mmCIF file of C-alpha atoms in Angstrom:
data_model
loop_
_atom_site.group_PDB
_atom_site.id
_atom_site.type_symbol
_atom_site.label_atom_id
_atom_site.label_comp_id
_atom_site.label_asym_id
_atom_site.label_seq_id
_atom_site.Cartn_x
_atom_site.Cartn_y
_atom_site.Cartn_z
ATOM 1 C CA MET M 26 6.233 19.885 -8.586
ATOM 2 C CA ASP M 27 2.775 19.875 -6.756
ATOM 3 C CA ILE M 28 2.402 16.487 -4.908
ATOM 4 C CA GLY M 29 0.188 17.417 -1.566
ATOM 5 C CA PHE M 30 -3.298 15.689 -1.410
ATOM 6 C CA HIS M 31 -5.802 16.009 1.264
ATOM 7 C CA HIS M 32 -3.183 16.124 3.528
ATOM 8 C CA LEU M 33 -5.026 16.832 6.746
ATOM 9 C CA GLU M 34 -7.164 13.793 5.856
ATOM 10 C CA GLU M 35 -4.504 11.102 5.138
ATOM 11 C CA LYS M 36 -2.804 12.378 8.582
ATOM 12 C CA ARG M 37 -5.765 11.662 10.259
ATOM 13 C CA LEU M 38 -6.529 8.120 9.035
ATOM 14 C CA LEU M 39 -2.515 7.582 9.634
ATOM 15 C CA THR M 40 -3.011 8.662 13.209
ATOM 16 C CA LEU M 41 -5.866 7.053 14.138
ATOM 17 C CA SER M 42 -4.216 3.732 12.865
ATOM 18 C CA PHE M 43 -0.924 4.235 14.729
ATOM 19 C CA TYR M 44 -3.382 5.267 18.464
ATOM 20 C CA ILE M 45 -5.091 1.802 17.910
ATOM 21 C CA ALA M 46 -2.152 -0.142 16.471
ATOM 22 C CA GLY M 47 -0.987 0.499 20.158
ATOM 23 C CA ALA M 48 -3.978 0.098 22.082
ATOM 24 C CA PHE M 49 -4.231 -3.739 20.118
ATOM 25 C CA VAL M 50 -0.766 -4.670 21.215
ATOM 26 C CA VAL M 51 -1.280 -3.787 24.662
ATOM 27 C CA ILE M 52 -4.394 -5.741 24.291
ATOM 28 C CA ALA M 53 -2.764 -8.969 22.529
ATOM 29 C CA LEU M 54 -0.369 -8.865 24.699
ATOM 30 C CA GLY M 55 -2.655 -9.526 27.944
ATOM 31 C CA PHE M 56 -4.504 -12.003 26.003
ATOM 32 C CA ALA M 57 -1.628 -13.989 25.387
ATOM 33 C CA ILE M 58 0.199 -14.148 28.264
ATOM 34 C CA LEU M 59 -3.484 -15.356 29.791
ATOM 35 C CA THR M 60 -4.822 -17.878 27.479
ATOM 36 C CA SER M 61 -0.901 -19.158 27.039
ATOM 37 C CA SER M 62 -1.611 -18.850 23.080
ATOM 38 C CA GLY M 63 0.909 -18.822 20.056
ATOM 39 C CA ALA M 64 -1.706 -17.611 18.262
ATOM 40 C CA ILE M 65 -2.548 -14.795 20.631
ATOM 41 C CA LEU M 66 0.952 -13.837 20.475
ATOM 42 C CA PHE M 67 1.678 -14.091 16.618
ATOM 43 C CA ASP M 68 -1.488 -11.962 16.454
ATOM 44 C CA ALA M 69 0.602 -9.799 19.388
ATOM 45 C CA ALA M 70 3.511 -9.766 17.188
ATOM 46 C CA TYR M 71 1.399 -8.514 14.540
ATOM 47 C CA SER M 72 -0.348 -5.635 15.895
ATOM 48 C CA LEU M 73 3.257 -4.522 17.016
ATOM 49 C CA ILE M 74 4.590 -4.270 13.406
ATOM 50 C CA ALA M 75 1.549 -2.713 12.427
ATOM 51 C CA PHE M 76 2.314 -0.326 15.082
ATOM 52 C CA VAL M 77 5.645 0.584 14.718
ATOM 53 C CA MET M 78 5.193 0.944 10.604
ATOM 54 C CA SER M 79 2.443 3.081 11.930
ATOM 55 C CA MET M 80 4.692 5.677 13.378
ATOM 56 C CA LEU M 81 7.140 5.132 10.245
ATOM 57 C CA THR M 82 3.790 5.811 8.420
ATOM 58 C CA LEU M 83 3.497 8.786 10.021
ATOM 59 C CA LYS M 84 7.233 10.369 9.441
ATOM 60 C CA VAL M 85 6.976 9.089 5.364
ATOM 61 C CA ALA M 86 3.395 10.600 5.099
ATOM 62 C CA ASN M 87 4.897 14.497 6.249
ATOM 63 C CA LEU M 88 7.973 13.791 4.112
ATOM 64 C CA VAL M 89 5.875 13.218 0.899
ATOM 65 C CA GLN M 90 4.377 16.060 1.567
ATOM 66 C CA ARG M 91 7.454 18.311 0.962
ATOM 67 C CA PRO M 92 8.361 19.797 -2.892
ATOM 68 C CA ASP M 93 11.213 19.427 -4.702
ATOM 69 C CA ASP M 94 14.454 20.733 -3.306
ATOM 70 C CA ASP M 95 18.270 20.638 -3.885
ATOM 71 C CA ARG M 96 18.252 17.318 -2.046
ATOM 72 C CA PHE M 97 15.659 15.349 -3.484
ATOM 73 C CA HIS M 98 15.200 17.090 -7.042
ATOM 74 C CA PHE M 99 11.819 14.885 -7.949
ATOM 75 C CA GLY M 100 10.372 15.146 -4.337
ATOM 76 C CA TYR M 101 10.076 12.550 -1.306
ATOM 77 C CA THR M 102 7.064 10.533 -2.740
ATOM 78 C CA ALA M 103 9.773 7.104 -3.598
ATOM 79 C CA ILE M 104 10.059 7.387 0.218
ATOM 80 C CA GLU M 105 6.257 5.833 0.085
ATOM 81 C CA PRO M 106 7.135 2.462 -1.582
ATOM 82 C CA THR M 107 10.109 2.032 -0.265
ATOM 83 C CA LEU M 108 8.565 1.615 3.327
ATOM 84 C CA ASN M 109 5.867 -0.072 1.832
ATOM 85 C CA MET M 110 8.048 -2.550 0.884
ATOM 86 C CA PHE M 111 10.176 -2.485 3.835
ATOM 87 C CA LYS M 112 6.497 -2.926 5.724
ATOM 88 C CA SER M 113 5.616 -6.444 3.548
ATOM 89 C CA LEU M 114 9.412 -7.648 4.042
ATOM 90 C CA ILE M 115 8.652 -7.611 8.173
ATOM 91 C CA ILE M 116 5.197 -9.225 7.771
ATOM 92 C CA ILE M 117 6.835 -11.978 5.250
ATOM 93 C CA ALA M 118 9.251 -12.612 8.028
ATOM 94 C CA THR M 119 6.977 -12.601 10.800
ATOM 95 C CA CYS M 120 4.742 -15.342 8.713
ATOM 96 C CA VAL M 121 7.734 -17.225 7.670
ATOM 97 C CA TYR M 122 9.032 -17.453 11.886
ATOM 98 C CA ALA M 123 5.441 -18.025 12.733
ATOM 99 C CA VAL M 124 4.798 -21.516 10.664
ATOM 100 C CA ALA M 125 8.478 -22.404 11.611
ATOM 101 C CA SER M 126 8.183 -22.131 14.905
ATOM 102 C CA SER M 127 4.349 -23.941 14.925
ATOM 103 C CA VAL M 128 5.536 -27.050 12.981
ATOM 104 C CA GLN M 129 8.160 -27.431 15.783
ATOM 105 C CA SER M 130 5.331 -27.242 18.646
ATOM 106 C CA LEU M 131 3.279 -29.751 16.366
ATOM 107 C CA LEU M 132 6.186 -31.770 16.305
ATOM 108 C CA ALA M 133 6.254 -32.018 20.280
ATOM 109 C CA GLY M 134 2.540 -32.749 20.726
ATOM 110 C CA GLY M 135 1.054 -29.537 20.638
ATOM 111 C CA HIS M 136 0.270 -26.336 22.538
ATOM 112 C CA ALA M 137 -2.564 -26.362 24.975
ATOM 113 C CA ALA M 138 -4.327 -22.737 25.668
ATOM 114 C CA GLU M 139 -7.394 -21.428 27.994
ATOM 115 C CA TYR M 140 -9.582 -21.454 24.813
ATOM 116 C CA GLY M 141 -12.437 -19.500 26.279
ATOM 117 C CA ILE M 142 -10.061 -16.341 27.496
ATOM 118 C CA GLY M 143 -8.930 -16.950 23.734
ATOM 119 C CA MET M 144 -12.778 -16.954 22.441
ATOM 120 C CA VAL M 145 -13.262 -13.733 24.021
ATOM 121 C CA TYR M 146 -10.105 -11.855 22.624
ATOM 122 C CA GLY M 147 -11.348 -13.397 19.128
ATOM 123 C CA VAL M 148 -14.509 -10.913 19.269
ATOM 124 C CA VAL M 149 -12.648 -7.942 20.424
ATOM 125 C CA ALA M 150 -10.063 -8.427 18.039
ATOM 126 C CA THR M 151 -12.176 -8.967 14.908
ATOM 127 C CA VAL M 152 -14.902 -6.396 15.476
ATOM 128 C CA GLY M 153 -11.897 -3.816 16.105
ATOM 129 C CA CYS M 154 -10.023 -4.875 13.227
ATOM 130 C CA PHE M 155 -12.698 -4.956 10.611
ATOM 131 C CA SER M 156 -13.934 -2.199 11.970
ATOM 132 C CA ILE M 157 -10.669 0.067 11.610
ATOM 133 C CA SER M 158 -9.986 -1.554 7.726
ATOM 134 C CA PHE M 159 -13.365 -0.650 6.682
ATOM 135 C CA TYR M 160 -13.238 2.637 8.174
ATOM 136 C CA MET M 161 -9.933 3.735 6.859
ATOM 137 C CA ARG M 162 -10.902 1.942 3.229
ATOM 138 C CA VAL M 163 -14.159 4.019 3.049
ATOM 139 C CA LYS M 164 -12.606 7.784 4.436
ATOM 140 C CA GLY M 165 -9.780 6.676 2.528
ATOM 141 C CA LYS M 166 -11.187 6.223 -1.082
ATOM 142 C CA HIS M 167 -10.589 9.445 -2.366
ATOM 143 C CA LEU M 168 -6.900 10.135 -1.073
ATOM 144 C CA LEU M 169 -4.290 9.458 -3.417
ATOM 145 C CA SER M 170 -2.588 7.525 -0.809
ATOM 146 C CA ASP M 171 -0.730 4.185 -1.057
ATOM 147 C CA LEU M 172 -0.112 4.780 2.917
ATOM 148 C CA VAL M 173 -3.495 4.252 3.739
ATOM 149 C CA LYS M 174 -4.324 1.786 1.468
ATOM 150 C CA VAL M 175 -1.425 -0.431 2.669
ATOM 151 C CA ASP M 176 -2.389 0.429 6.366
ATOM 152 C CA SER M 177 -6.031 -0.830 5.597
ATOM 153 C CA HIS M 178 -4.730 -4.059 3.954
ATOM 154 C CA THR M 179 -2.834 -4.368 6.909
ATOM 155 C CA TRP M 180 -5.812 -4.117 9.593
ATOM 156 C CA MET M 181 -7.606 -6.929 7.159
ATOM 157 C CA ILE M 182 -5.075 -8.697 7.573
ATOM 158 C CA ASP M 183 -5.298 -8.606 11.299
ATOM 159 C CA GLY M 184 -8.711 -8.904 11.026
ATOM 160 C CA VAL M 185 -8.889 -12.387 9.388
ATOM 161 C CA LEU M 186 -6.128 -13.685 11.551
ATOM 162 C CA SER M 187 -8.511 -12.821 14.612
ATOM 163 C CA ALA M 188 -11.527 -14.158 12.951
ATOM 164 C CA SER M 189 -9.384 -17.161 12.300
ATOM 165 C CA ILE M 190 -8.536 -17.655 16.354
ATOM 166 C CA LEU M 191 -11.837 -17.106 17.348
ATOM 167 C CA PHE M 192 -13.028 -20.020 15.179
ATOM 168 C CA ALA M 193 -10.332 -22.275 15.600
ATOM 169 C CA PHE M 194 -10.499 -21.234 19.657
ATOM 170 C CA ILE M 195 -14.546 -22.168 19.138
ATOM 171 C CA LEU M 196 -13.454 -25.457 17.753
ATOM 172 C CA ALA M 197 -10.797 -26.282 20.455
ATOM 173 C CA TYR M 198 -13.272 -25.442 23.282
ATOM 174 C CA ALA M 199 -15.710 -28.024 21.644
ATOM 175 C CA LEU M 200 -13.359 -30.325 20.833
ATOM 176 C CA GLU M 201 -12.715 -30.208 25.247
ATOM 177 C CA LEU M 202 -16.162 -30.845 25.619
ATOM 178 C CA THR M 203 -15.971 -34.051 23.802
ATOM 179 C CA LYS M 204 -13.508 -37.920 23.682
ATOM 180 C CA TYR M 205 -12.148 -35.936 21.269
ATOM 181 C CA ARG M 206 -10.172 -33.791 23.762
ATOM 182 C CA THR M 207 -6.888 -34.930 22.656
ATOM 183 C CA LEU M 208 -7.073 -33.554 19.741
ATOM 184 C CA SER M 209 -7.425 -29.648 21.215
ATOM 185 C CA PRO M 210 -3.346 -29.067 21.763
ATOM 186 C CA TYR M 211 -2.657 -29.032 18.363
ATOM 187 C CA VAL M 212 -5.839 -26.521 17.302
ATOM 188 C CA ASP M 213 -2.984 -23.572 18.357
ATOM 189 C CA PRO M 214 -0.563 -24.437 16.447
ATOM 190 C CA VAL M 215 -2.424 -26.286 13.610
ATOM 191 C CA LEU M 216 -3.803 -22.644 13.409
ATOM 192 C CA LEU M 217 -0.833 -20.752 13.116
ATOM 193 C CA ILE M 218 0.720 -23.012 10.464
ATOM 194 C CA ILE M 219 -2.093 -22.314 8.233
ATOM 195 C CA LEU M 220 -2.453 -18.430 9.148
ATOM 196 C CA GLY M 221 1.151 -17.686 8.285
ATOM 197 C CA SER M 222 0.684 -19.686 4.923
ATOM 198 C CA ALA M 223 -2.645 -18.049 4.002
ATOM 199 C CA MET M 224 -1.647 -14.436 4.828
ATOM 200 C CA LEU M 225 1.534 -14.773 2.588
ATOM 201 C CA PRO M 226 0.575 -13.908 -1.027
ATOM 202 C CA VAL M 227 -1.098 -10.578 0.756
ATOM 203 C CA PRO M 228 2.269 -8.940 1.481
ATOM 204 C CA PHE M 229 4.277 -10.543 -1.516
ATOM 205 C CA LYS M 230 1.857 -8.677 -3.742
ATOM 206 C CA ILE M 231 2.126 -5.272 -1.871
ATOM 207 C CA LEU M 232 6.188 -5.980 -1.600
ATOM 208 C CA ARG M 233 6.450 -6.904 -5.599
ATOM 209 C CA GLU M 234 3.827 -3.222 -6.532
ATOM 210 C CA SER M 235 6.355 -1.498 -4.270
ATOM 211 C CA LEU M 236 9.441 -3.005 -5.918
ATOM 212 C CA ASN M 237 7.812 -1.688 -8.939
ATOM 213 C CA GLU M 238 7.640 1.351 -7.959
ATOM 214 C CA VAL M 239 11.390 1.447 -6.645
ATOM 215 C CA ILE M 240 12.847 0.637 -9.662
ATOM 216 C CA ASN M 241 10.933 2.738 -11.747
ATOM 217 C CA LYS M 242 8.798 -0.614 -13.368
ATOM 218 C CA ALA M 243 6.235 1.100 -16.439
ATOM 219 C CA PRO M 244 2.439 0.838 -14.947
ATOM 220 C CA PRO M 245 0.994 -2.869 -16.859
ATOM 221 C CA GLU M 246 0.513 -2.267 -20.418
ATOM 222 C CA ALA M 247 -3.363 -1.841 -20.220
ATOM 223 C CA ILE M 248 -3.168 1.009 -17.870
ATOM 224 C CA SER M 249 -0.592 2.614 -19.459
ATOM 225 C CA ALA M 250 -2.817 2.443 -22.690
ATOM 226 C CA VAL M 251 -4.815 4.062 -20.917
ATOM 227 C CA ILE M 252 -3.117 7.344 -20.304
ATOM 228 C CA GLU M 253 -1.358 7.682 -23.645
ATOM 229 C CA LYS M 254 -4.933 7.797 -25.421
ATOM 230 C CA LYS M 255 -6.422 10.342 -22.764
ATOM 231 C CA PHE M 256 -2.664 11.936 -23.390
ATOM 232 C CA LYS M 257 -3.207 12.314 -27.307
ATOM 233 C CA LYS M 258 -6.636 13.399 -26.827
ATOM 234 C CA THR M 259 -5.008 17.282 -25.492
ATOM 235 C CA LEU M 260 -3.669 16.948 -28.500
ATOM 236 C CA ALA M 261 -6.658 17.632 -30.824
ATOM 237 C CA ASP M 262 -5.025 21.325 -32.227
ATOM 238 C CA VAL M 263 -1.436 20.300 -32.317
ATOM 239 C CA PRO M 264 -0.348 18.844 -35.234
ATOM 240 C CA TYR M 265 2.593 15.486 -35.008
ATOM 241 C CA GLU M 266 3.681 12.946 -36.175
ATOM 242 C CA HIS M 267 4.184 10.830 -32.812
ATOM 243 C CA VAL M 268 3.846 10.821 -29.437
ATOM 244 C CA GLU M 269 6.117 8.821 -26.935
ATOM 245 C CA VAL M 270 5.120 8.552 -23.304
ATOM 246 C CA ARG M 271 7.293 7.165 -20.853
ATOM 247 C CA ILE M 272 5.337 6.377 -17.264
ATOM 248 C CA SER M 273 6.504 5.616 -13.714
ATOM 249 C CA LYS M 274 4.670 5.470 -10.361
ATOM 250 C CA ARG M 275 6.723 6.645 -7.683
ATOM 251 C CA GLY M 276 3.949 6.351 -4.522
ATOM 252 C CA ARG M 277 1.187 8.805 -4.979
ATOM 253 C CA ASP M 278 2.935 10.390 -8.221
ATOM 254 C CA VAL M 279 2.224 9.388 -11.740
ATOM 255 C CA TYR M 280 5.087 10.786 -14.184
ATOM 256 C CA LEU M 281 4.791 11.325 -17.658
ATOM 257 C CA LEU M 282 7.840 12.020 -19.660
ATOM 258 C CA VAL M 283 6.507 12.926 -22.921
ATOM 259 C CA HIS M 284 7.869 13.847 -26.551
ATOM 260 C CA ILE M 285 6.220 14.603 -29.136
ATOM 261 C CA ILE M 286 7.916 14.500 -32.547
ATOM 262 C CA VAL M 287 5.829 17.389 -34.735
ATOM 263 C CA ASP M 288 5.407 17.512 -38.199
ATOM 264 C CA ASP M 289 6.009 19.728 -40.910
ATOM 265 C CA ALA M 290 2.665 21.766 -40.807
ATOM 266 C CA PHE M 291 3.778 22.230 -36.573
ATOM 267 C CA SER M 292 4.958 25.999 -36.450
ATOM 268 C CA ILE M 293 5.572 28.583 -33.226
ATOM 269 C CA ALA M 294 6.404 32.130 -33.490
ATOM 270 C CA THR M 295 7.418 32.111 -29.868
ATOM 271 C CA ILE M 296 8.003 29.850 -26.231
ATOM 272 C CA SER M 297 5.609 31.082 -25.217
ATOM 273 C CA GLU M 298 3.307 29.769 -27.404
ATOM 274 C CA LEU M 299 5.414 25.987 -26.582
ATOM 275 C CA ASP M 300 4.135 26.782 -23.212
ATOM 276 C CA GLU M 301 0.526 27.480 -23.541
ATOM 277 C CA ILE M 302 0.447 23.886 -24.804
ATOM 278 C CA ARG M 303 2.263 22.534 -22.195
ATOM 279 C CA LEU M 304 -0.020 24.097 -19.560
ATOM 280 C CA LYS M 305 -3.098 23.212 -21.329
ATOM 281 C CA CYS M 306 -2.310 19.319 -21.738
ATOM 282 C CA GLU M 307 -1.035 18.942 -18.049
ATOM 283 C CA ALA M 308 -4.309 20.832 -16.521
ATOM 284 C CA GLU M 309 -6.696 18.597 -19.104
ATOM 285 C CA MET M 310 -4.891 15.711 -17.594
ATOM 286 C CA ARG M 311 -4.551 16.741 -13.847
ATOM 287 C CA GLU M 312 -8.478 17.370 -13.963
ATOM 288 C CA TRP M 313 -8.557 13.513 -15.261
ATOM 289 C CA ASP M 314 -6.001 12.444 -12.306
ATOM 290 C CA PRO M 315 -4.666 14.872 -10.309
ATOM 291 C CA ALA M 316 -1.640 12.406 -9.686
ATOM 292 C CA ILE M 317 -0.116 13.120 -12.764
ATOM 293 C CA ILE M 318 3.023 15.258 -13.350
ATOM 294 C CA MET M 319 4.399 15.913 -16.828
ATOM 295 C CA ASP M 320 7.444 16.884 -18.455
ATOM 296 C CA ILE M 321 6.622 17.564 -22.463
ATOM 297 C CA LEU M 322 9.676 17.834 -25.518
ATOM 298 C CA PHE M 323 8.464 18.978 -28.704
ATOM 299 C CA ILE M 324 10.880 17.615 -31.245
ATOM 300 C CA LYS M 325 11.342 16.829 -34.745
ATOM 301 C CA ASP M 326 14.259 14.172 -34.982
ATOM 302 C CA PRO M 327 12.360 10.791 -33.750
ATOM 303 C CA GLU M 328 15.968 9.466 -32.658
ATOM 304 C CA LEU M 329 16.109 12.098 -29.887
ATOM 305 C CA ALA M 330 13.077 10.289 -28.128
ATOM 306 C CA GLU M 331 14.287 6.682 -28.273
#
């Protein structure tokens, strides 16, 4: 089972993400202490999660490159969506906790912070997070790696979080220079409530997609129809009555179990002829999408395809 795609480039991107995540943890924690800001502390917690997840991601990136063996008959790619599902659950829990603690802070009268220093952090963190997200998305575009894709989304979320902190601190700093300075302590908790709530749809989307892969749910009907249509084109020289294609996506692999129900005109002299058909179909499908892995069965009785 061939499952390796651009392994070195993938590992390089994930390693880069790992080290930058570690640097952001230190920077965010330092600014959180200097500013006494719950929003920055939340950003630091998010960066810490990204750092820990990056360590696991690097391990998984090495595992999924292994071929199938006696322990994992279908390879290690199922670990990939499992990790992404776990990562999304951690992010959801962090967001929910941040919103709950901010509501408590708001009810207690708000929380003042050093907004001037916070603005410096906002600029550094926003530029850094968006830059690494953009870099990973561009460099990883040709990779068949959900790990790089999810990591890019993670940095994008962190960038939005940092940008929101920057704009909120600018607002709070401006309020302190006006007669509305009594409102500035509410900016930090209100910001956290907004950010924690606004960020939730992204990890929920990742969770849903990863769960679908873990339970081997078929791709959306529109995608399945395109794959089935493409496969039927590879059978131009094969007389058949019907083709039953079952599809599942596991990490970077798209697995096809194909039952070709042949008609009376189909005849072969040797098993090697069937192998030639299989090899031709698989070569054409993998040329179209290298992530595809196939098993093809030739049958006469349609009930065997059910």
